[in-house]
Coordinates of C-alpha atoms and ligand atoms in Angstrom, one line a residue:
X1 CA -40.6 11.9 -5.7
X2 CA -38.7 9.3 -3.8
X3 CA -38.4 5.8 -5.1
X4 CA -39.8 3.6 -2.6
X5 CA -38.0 1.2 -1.7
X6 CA -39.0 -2.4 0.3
X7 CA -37.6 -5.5 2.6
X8 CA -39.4 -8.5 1.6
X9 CA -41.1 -10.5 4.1
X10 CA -40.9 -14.2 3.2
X11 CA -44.3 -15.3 1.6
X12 CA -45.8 -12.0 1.6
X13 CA -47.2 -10.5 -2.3
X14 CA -45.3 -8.4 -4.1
X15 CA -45.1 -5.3 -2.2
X16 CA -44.7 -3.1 -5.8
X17 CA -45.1 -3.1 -9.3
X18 CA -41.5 -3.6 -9.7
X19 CA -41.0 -6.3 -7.6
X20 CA -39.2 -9.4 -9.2
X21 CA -38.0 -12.3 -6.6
X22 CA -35.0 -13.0 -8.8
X23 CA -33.3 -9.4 -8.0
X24 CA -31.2 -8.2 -5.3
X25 CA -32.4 -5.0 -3.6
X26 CA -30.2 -2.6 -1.2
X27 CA -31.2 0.4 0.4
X28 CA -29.2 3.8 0.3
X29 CA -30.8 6.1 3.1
X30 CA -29.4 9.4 3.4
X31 CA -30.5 13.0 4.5
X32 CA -31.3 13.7 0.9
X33 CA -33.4 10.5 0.0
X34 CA -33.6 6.9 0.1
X35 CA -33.7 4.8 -2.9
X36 CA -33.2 1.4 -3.9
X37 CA -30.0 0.4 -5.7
X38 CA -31.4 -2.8 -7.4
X39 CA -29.3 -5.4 -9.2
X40 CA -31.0 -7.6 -11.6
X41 CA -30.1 -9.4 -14.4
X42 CA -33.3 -8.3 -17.1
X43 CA -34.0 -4.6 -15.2
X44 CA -33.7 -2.7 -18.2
X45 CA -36.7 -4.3 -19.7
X46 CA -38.7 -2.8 -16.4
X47 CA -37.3 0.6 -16.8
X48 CA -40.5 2.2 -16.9
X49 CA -41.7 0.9 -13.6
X50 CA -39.3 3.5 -11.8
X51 CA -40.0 6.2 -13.3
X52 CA -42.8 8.1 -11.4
X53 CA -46.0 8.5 -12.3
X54 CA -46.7 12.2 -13.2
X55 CA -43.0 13.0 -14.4
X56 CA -42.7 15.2 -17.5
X57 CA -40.4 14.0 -20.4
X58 CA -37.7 11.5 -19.7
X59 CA -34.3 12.5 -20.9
X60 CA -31.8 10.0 -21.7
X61 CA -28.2 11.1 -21.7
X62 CA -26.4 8.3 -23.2
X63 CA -22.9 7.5 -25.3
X64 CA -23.4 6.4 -28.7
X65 CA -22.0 3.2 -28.2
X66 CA -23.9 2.2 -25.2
X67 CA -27.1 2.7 -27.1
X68 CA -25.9 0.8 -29.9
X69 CA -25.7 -2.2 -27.8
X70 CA -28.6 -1.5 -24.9
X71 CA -30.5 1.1 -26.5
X72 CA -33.5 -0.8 -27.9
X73 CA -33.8 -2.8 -24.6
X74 CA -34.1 0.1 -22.4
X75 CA -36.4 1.7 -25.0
X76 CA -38.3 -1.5 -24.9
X77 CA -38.1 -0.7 -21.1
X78 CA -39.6 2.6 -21.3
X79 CA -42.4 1.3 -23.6
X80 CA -45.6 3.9 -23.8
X81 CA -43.4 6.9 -21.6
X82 CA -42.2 10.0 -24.0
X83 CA -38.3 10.1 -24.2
X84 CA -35.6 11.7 -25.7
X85 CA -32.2 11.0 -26.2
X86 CA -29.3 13.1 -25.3
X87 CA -26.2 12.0 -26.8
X88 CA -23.0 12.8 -25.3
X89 CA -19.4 11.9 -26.8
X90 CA -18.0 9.7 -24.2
X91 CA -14.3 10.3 -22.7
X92 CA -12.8 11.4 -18.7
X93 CA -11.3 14.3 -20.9
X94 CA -14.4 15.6 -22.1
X95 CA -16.0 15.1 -18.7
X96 CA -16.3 18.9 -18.5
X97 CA -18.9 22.0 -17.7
X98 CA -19.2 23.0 -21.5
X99 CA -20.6 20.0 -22.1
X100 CA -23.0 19.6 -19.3
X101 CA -23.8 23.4 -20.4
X102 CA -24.8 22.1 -24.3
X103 CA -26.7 19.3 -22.6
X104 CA -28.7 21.5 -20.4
X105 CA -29.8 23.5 -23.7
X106 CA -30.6 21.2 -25.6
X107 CA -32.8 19.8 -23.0
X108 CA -34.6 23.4 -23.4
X109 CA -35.0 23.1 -27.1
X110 CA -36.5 20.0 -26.7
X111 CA -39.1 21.1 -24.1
X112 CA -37.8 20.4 -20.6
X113 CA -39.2 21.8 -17.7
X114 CA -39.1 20.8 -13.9
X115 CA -41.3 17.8 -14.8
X116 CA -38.6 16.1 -17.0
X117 CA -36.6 13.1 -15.1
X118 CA -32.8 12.5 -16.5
X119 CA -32.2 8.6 -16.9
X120 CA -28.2 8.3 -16.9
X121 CA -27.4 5.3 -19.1
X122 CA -23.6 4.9 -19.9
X123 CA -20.2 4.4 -17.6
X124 CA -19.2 6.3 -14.9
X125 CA -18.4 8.9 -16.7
X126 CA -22.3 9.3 -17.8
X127 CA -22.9 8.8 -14.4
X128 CA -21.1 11.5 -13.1
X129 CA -22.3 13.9 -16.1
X130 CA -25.6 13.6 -16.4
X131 CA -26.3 13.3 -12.4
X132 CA -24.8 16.6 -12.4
X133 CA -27.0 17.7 -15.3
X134 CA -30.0 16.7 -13.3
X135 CA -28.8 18.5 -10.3
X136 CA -28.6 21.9 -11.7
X137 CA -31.0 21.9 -14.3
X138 CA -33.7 24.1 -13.6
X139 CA -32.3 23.8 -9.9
X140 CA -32.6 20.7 -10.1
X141 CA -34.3 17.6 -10.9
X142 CA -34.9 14.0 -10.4
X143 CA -31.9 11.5 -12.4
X144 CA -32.5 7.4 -12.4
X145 CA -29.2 5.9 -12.5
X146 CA -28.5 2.7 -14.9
X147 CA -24.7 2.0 -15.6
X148 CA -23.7 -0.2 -18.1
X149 CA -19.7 -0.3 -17.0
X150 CA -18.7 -2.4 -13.7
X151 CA -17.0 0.6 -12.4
X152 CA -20.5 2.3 -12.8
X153 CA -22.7 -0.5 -11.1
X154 CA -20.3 -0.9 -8.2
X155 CA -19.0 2.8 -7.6
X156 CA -19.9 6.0 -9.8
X157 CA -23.9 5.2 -10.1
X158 CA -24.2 4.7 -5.9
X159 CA -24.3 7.7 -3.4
X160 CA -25.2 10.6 -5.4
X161 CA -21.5 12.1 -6.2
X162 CA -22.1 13.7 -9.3
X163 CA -19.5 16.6 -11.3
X164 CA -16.7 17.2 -14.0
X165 CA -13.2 18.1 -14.3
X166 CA -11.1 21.1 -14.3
X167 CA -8.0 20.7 -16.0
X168 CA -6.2 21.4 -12.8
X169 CA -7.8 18.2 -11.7
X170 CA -10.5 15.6 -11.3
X171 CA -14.6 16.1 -10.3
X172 CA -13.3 19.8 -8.6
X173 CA -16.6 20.8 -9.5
X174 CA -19.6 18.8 -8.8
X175 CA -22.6 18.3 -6.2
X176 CA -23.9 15.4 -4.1
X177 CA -27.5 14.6 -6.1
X178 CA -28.5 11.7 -5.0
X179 CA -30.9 9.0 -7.8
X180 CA -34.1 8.0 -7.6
X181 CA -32.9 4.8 -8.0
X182 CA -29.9 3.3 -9.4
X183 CA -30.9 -0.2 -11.4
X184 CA -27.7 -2.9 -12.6
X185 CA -28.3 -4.8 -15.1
X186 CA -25.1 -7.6 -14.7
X187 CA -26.7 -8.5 -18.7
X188 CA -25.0 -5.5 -20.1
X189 CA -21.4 -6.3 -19.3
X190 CA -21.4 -8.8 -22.3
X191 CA -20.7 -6.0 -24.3
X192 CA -18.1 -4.3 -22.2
X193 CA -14.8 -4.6 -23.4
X194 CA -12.1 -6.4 -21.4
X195 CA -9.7 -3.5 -20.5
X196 CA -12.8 -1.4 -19.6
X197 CA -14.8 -4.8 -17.6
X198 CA -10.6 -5.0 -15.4
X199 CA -11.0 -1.6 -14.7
X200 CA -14.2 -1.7 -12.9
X201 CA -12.2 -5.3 -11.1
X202 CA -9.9 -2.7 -9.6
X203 CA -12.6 -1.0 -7.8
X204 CA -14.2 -4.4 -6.5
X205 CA -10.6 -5.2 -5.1
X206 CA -10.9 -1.8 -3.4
X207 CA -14.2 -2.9 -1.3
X208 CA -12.8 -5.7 -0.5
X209 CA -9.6 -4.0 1.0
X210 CA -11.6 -1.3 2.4
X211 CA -14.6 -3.7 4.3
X212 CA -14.2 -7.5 2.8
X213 CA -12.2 -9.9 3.6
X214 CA -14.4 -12.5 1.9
X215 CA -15.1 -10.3 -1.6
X216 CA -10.9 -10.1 -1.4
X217 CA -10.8 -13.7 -1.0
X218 CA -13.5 -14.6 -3.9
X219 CA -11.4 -12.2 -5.9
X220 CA -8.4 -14.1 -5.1
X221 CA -9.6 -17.6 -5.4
X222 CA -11.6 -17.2 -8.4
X223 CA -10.2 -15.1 -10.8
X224 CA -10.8 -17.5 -14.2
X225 CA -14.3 -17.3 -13.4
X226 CA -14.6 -13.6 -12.9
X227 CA -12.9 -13.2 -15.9
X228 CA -14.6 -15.0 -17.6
X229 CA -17.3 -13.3 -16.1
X230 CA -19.3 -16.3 -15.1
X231 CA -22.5 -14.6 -14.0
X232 CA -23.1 -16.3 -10.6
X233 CA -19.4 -15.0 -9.7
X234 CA -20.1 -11.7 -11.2
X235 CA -23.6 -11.0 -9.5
X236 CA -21.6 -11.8 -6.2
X237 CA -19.2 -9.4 -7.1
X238 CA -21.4 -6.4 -8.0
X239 CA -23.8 -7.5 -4.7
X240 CA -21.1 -7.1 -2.4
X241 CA -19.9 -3.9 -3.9
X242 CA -23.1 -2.3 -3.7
X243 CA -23.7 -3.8 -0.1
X244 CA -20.8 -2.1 0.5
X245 CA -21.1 0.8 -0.9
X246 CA -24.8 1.4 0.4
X247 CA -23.7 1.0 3.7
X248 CA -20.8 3.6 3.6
X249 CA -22.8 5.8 2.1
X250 CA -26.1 5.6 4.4
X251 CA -24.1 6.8 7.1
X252 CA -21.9 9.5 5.9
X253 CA -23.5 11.4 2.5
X254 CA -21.3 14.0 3.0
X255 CA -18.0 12.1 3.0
X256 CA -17.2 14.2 6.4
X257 CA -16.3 10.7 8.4
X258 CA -16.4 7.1 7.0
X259 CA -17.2 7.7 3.0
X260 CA -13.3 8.8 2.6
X261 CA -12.7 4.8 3.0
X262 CA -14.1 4.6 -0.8
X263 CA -11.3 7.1 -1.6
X264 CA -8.9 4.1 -1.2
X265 CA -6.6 4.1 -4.3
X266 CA -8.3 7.7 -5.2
X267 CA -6.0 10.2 -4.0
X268 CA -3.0 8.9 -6.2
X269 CA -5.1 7.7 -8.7
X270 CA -6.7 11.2 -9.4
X271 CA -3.1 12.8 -9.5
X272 CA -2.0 10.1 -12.2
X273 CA -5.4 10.9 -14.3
X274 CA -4.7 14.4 -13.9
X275 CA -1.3 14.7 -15.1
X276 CA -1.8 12.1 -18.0
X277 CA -4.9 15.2 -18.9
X278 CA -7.4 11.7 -18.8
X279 CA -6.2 10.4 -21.8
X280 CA -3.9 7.7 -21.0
X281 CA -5.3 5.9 -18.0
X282 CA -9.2 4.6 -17.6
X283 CA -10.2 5.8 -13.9
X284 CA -10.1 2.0 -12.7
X285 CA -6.7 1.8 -13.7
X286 CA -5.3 4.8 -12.0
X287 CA -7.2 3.5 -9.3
X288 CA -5.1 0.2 -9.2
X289 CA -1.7 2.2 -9.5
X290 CA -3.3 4.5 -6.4
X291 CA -4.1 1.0 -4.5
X292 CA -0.1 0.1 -5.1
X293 CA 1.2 3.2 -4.5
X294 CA -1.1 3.5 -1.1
X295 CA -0.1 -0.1 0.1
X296 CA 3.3 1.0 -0.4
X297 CA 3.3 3.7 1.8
X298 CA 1.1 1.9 4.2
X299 CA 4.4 -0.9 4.3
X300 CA 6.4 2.0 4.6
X301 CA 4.7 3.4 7.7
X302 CA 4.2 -0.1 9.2
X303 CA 0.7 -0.2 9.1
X304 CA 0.1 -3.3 7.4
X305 CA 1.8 -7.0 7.5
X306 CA 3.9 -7.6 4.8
X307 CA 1.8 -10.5 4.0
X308 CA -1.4 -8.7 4.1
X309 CA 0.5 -5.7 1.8
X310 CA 1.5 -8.4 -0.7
X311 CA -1.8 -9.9 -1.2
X312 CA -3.1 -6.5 -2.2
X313 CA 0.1 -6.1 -4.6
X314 CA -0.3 -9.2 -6.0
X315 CA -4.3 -8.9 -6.9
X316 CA -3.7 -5.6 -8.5
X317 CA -0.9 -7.2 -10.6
X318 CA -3.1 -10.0 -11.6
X319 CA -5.8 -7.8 -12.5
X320 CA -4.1 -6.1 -14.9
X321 CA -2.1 -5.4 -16.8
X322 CA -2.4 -0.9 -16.1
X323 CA -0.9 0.7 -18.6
X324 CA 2.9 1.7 -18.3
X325 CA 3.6 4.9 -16.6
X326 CA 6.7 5.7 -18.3
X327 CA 7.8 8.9 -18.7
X328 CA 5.8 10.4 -15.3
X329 CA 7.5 11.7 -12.8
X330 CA 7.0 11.0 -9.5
X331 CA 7.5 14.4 -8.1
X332 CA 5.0 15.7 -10.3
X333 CA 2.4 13.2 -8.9
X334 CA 3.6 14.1 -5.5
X335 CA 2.5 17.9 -6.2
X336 CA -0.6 17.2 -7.4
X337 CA -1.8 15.4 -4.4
X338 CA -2.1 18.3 -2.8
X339 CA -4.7 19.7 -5.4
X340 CA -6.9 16.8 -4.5
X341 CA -10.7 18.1 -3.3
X342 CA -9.5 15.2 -0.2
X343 CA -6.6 18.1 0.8
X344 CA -7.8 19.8 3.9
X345 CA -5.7 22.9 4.0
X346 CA -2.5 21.6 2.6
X347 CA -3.1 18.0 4.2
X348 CA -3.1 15.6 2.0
X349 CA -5.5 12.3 3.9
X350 CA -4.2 9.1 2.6
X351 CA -6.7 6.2 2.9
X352 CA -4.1 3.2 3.7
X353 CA -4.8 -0.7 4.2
X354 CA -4.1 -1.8 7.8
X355 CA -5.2 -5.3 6.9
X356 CA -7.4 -7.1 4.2
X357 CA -11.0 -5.7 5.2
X358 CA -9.8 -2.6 7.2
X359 CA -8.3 1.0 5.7
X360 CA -7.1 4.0 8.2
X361 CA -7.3 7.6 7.0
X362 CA -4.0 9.0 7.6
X363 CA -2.3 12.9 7.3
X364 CA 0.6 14.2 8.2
X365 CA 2.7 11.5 6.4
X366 CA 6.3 12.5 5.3
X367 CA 7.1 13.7 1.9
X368 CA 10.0 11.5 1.6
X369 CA 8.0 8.5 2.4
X370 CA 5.2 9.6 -0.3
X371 CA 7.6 9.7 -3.1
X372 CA 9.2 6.3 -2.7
X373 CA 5.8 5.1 -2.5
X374 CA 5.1 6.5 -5.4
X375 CA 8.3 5.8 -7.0
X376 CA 7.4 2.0 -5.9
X377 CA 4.1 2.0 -7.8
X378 CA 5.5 3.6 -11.1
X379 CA 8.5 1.1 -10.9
Ligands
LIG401 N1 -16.3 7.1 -5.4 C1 -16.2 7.4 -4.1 C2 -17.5 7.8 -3.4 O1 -18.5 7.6 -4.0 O2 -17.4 8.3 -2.3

């Protein structure tokens, strides 16, 4: 069932059907699989030539408003294949297992068996949901990744991390299931609303911090374009995430060693979405208040020149604006951190910035020294 995946040789054919010289390929090679993670602008419209040949019915688990905007091109896309679609209601809060059970039966009622392929098609929160789906349905089966949020195409559709909330907090229950491919299409982000398109910026800035110096500085220097979302500046953007991303994840699946750098900005940001019950922040913006509150604490600890520390605080700031965090008290973030699935038997492992392009996992930090940090971030 793997997808295959291909390096192109200068002046050699096409090496498969899908093969387009205007895309950007990267390959994600773990234990579980490897796959291509492909970003194109256009891919939707070639949907079809990743799904494999002799897979049952194709099951689309989608949000309504995604499919109002994108549906008829990935259709289009899936020309001549036998698809249904799976709607799902959209929200972090209802990013839970009754609704991945009410998925999984309707899948039944419509005739799935453990031919059918899930195609994810929606933000991260899709992602997530519907990965999971595939992973447990019927013990499992195959799930093409397309996001249609920039969080998605840099982050949530890469390196297999699918699962839900509990209300005690965020993706406790889940399993790594990695895609048979993951396809970006840059195209749909002309649809994605600003707060939702700075949300996914956060988590750019956090592969830049984490492994880039140069995506931090294009980041920096460029801002009016990415906002603007001038596609050459964009399709640099999302490349160097996925890069990125691909990398980490080829050489630890598991997150037992160099994955936890993606949890950069994770680890307060979960406790902030947790405690707010997912209504008030998107993920991408608790993830910028978790990159302040962690560059804090790294200043705090001395890890990181001030100037280096500022540069991160200012590009989260200029990224914004994150909703205000009145009313939340920073003791209460402070206990949740140790609920977070990163807690190692009451350790809490903070991912800080030691410069611009390089993050240290640290434990055994202070209590003291975590609430100003976070007291810095809420201020
Ligand atoms: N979102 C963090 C990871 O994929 O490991």
């Amino acid at each position: 069932m793997n997808a295959i995946c291909f390096v192109k040789v200068p002046g050699s054919p096409a090496p498969h059907p899908w093969y387009n010289s205007d895309m950007a390929s990267f390959t994600v090679k773990t234990p579980q699989r490897e796959y291509c993670v492909i970003v194109e602008r256009g891919i939707l419209s070639r949907v079809r030539h990743f799904v494999p040949k002799g897979s049952g019915k194709v099951f689309v688990v989608t949000t309504a408003d995604v499919w109002q905007h994108h549906g008829n091109r990935l259709a289009r896309g899936l020309s001549g294949l036998a698809h249904e679609r799976l709607e799902f209601p959209g929200g972090e809060e209802r990013k839970r297992l009754a609704h991945v059970e009410a998925l999984a039966e309707e899948m039944v009622r419509r005739g799935a068996d453990r031919t059918s392929l899930v195609i994810a098609f929606g933000g991260g929160i899709v992602n997530d949901m519907a990965g999971f789906l595939a992973a447990i349905f019927m013990r499992g089966i195959p799930v093409v990744q397309i996001p249609t949020t920039l969080l998605a195409q840099v982050d949530a559709s890469i390196g297999g991390k699918t699962g839900v909330n509990l209300v005690e907090g965020k993706n406790l229950i889940g399993s790594f299931h990695q895609p048979l491919a993951a396809l970006i299409d840059p195209d749909v982000l002309s649809t994605l609303p600003d707060r939702e398109y700075r949300a996914g910026l956060f988590e750019v800035i956090k592969c830049g911090v984490i492994r880039s110096a140069p995506l931090f500085e294009l980041l920096t220097a460029q801002r009016d374009a990415v906002l603007a979302k001038r596609p050459a500046v964009v399709d640099r953007l999302i490349e160097e995430s996925v890069r990125i991303k691909a990398e980490v994840v080829s050489t630890d699946e598991r997150e037992s060693g160099l994955r936890r750098i993606l949890n950069f900005g994770h680890t307060f940001g979960h406790a902030l979405e947790a405690e707010t019950a997912y209504t008030r922040f998107l993920h991408g913006e608790a993830v910028g208040f978790g990159m302040r509150a962690a560059t804090h604490l790294a200043k705090s600890l001395g890890q990181i020149a001030d100037r280096d520390a500022t540069g991160i605080l200012n590009a989260v700031d200029r990224y914004g604006p994150i909703p205000p965090a009145n009313g939340i008290a920073a003791e209460r973030l402070a206990a949740r951190l140790v609920k977070d699935k990163k807690t190692i038997q009451g350790s809490v492992h903070f991912v800080l910035p030691r410069s611009i392009g390089e993050v240290a996992v640290v434990s055994g930090v202070d209590d003291g020294a975590v609430l100003a940090a976070i007291r810095s971030a809420l201020a």
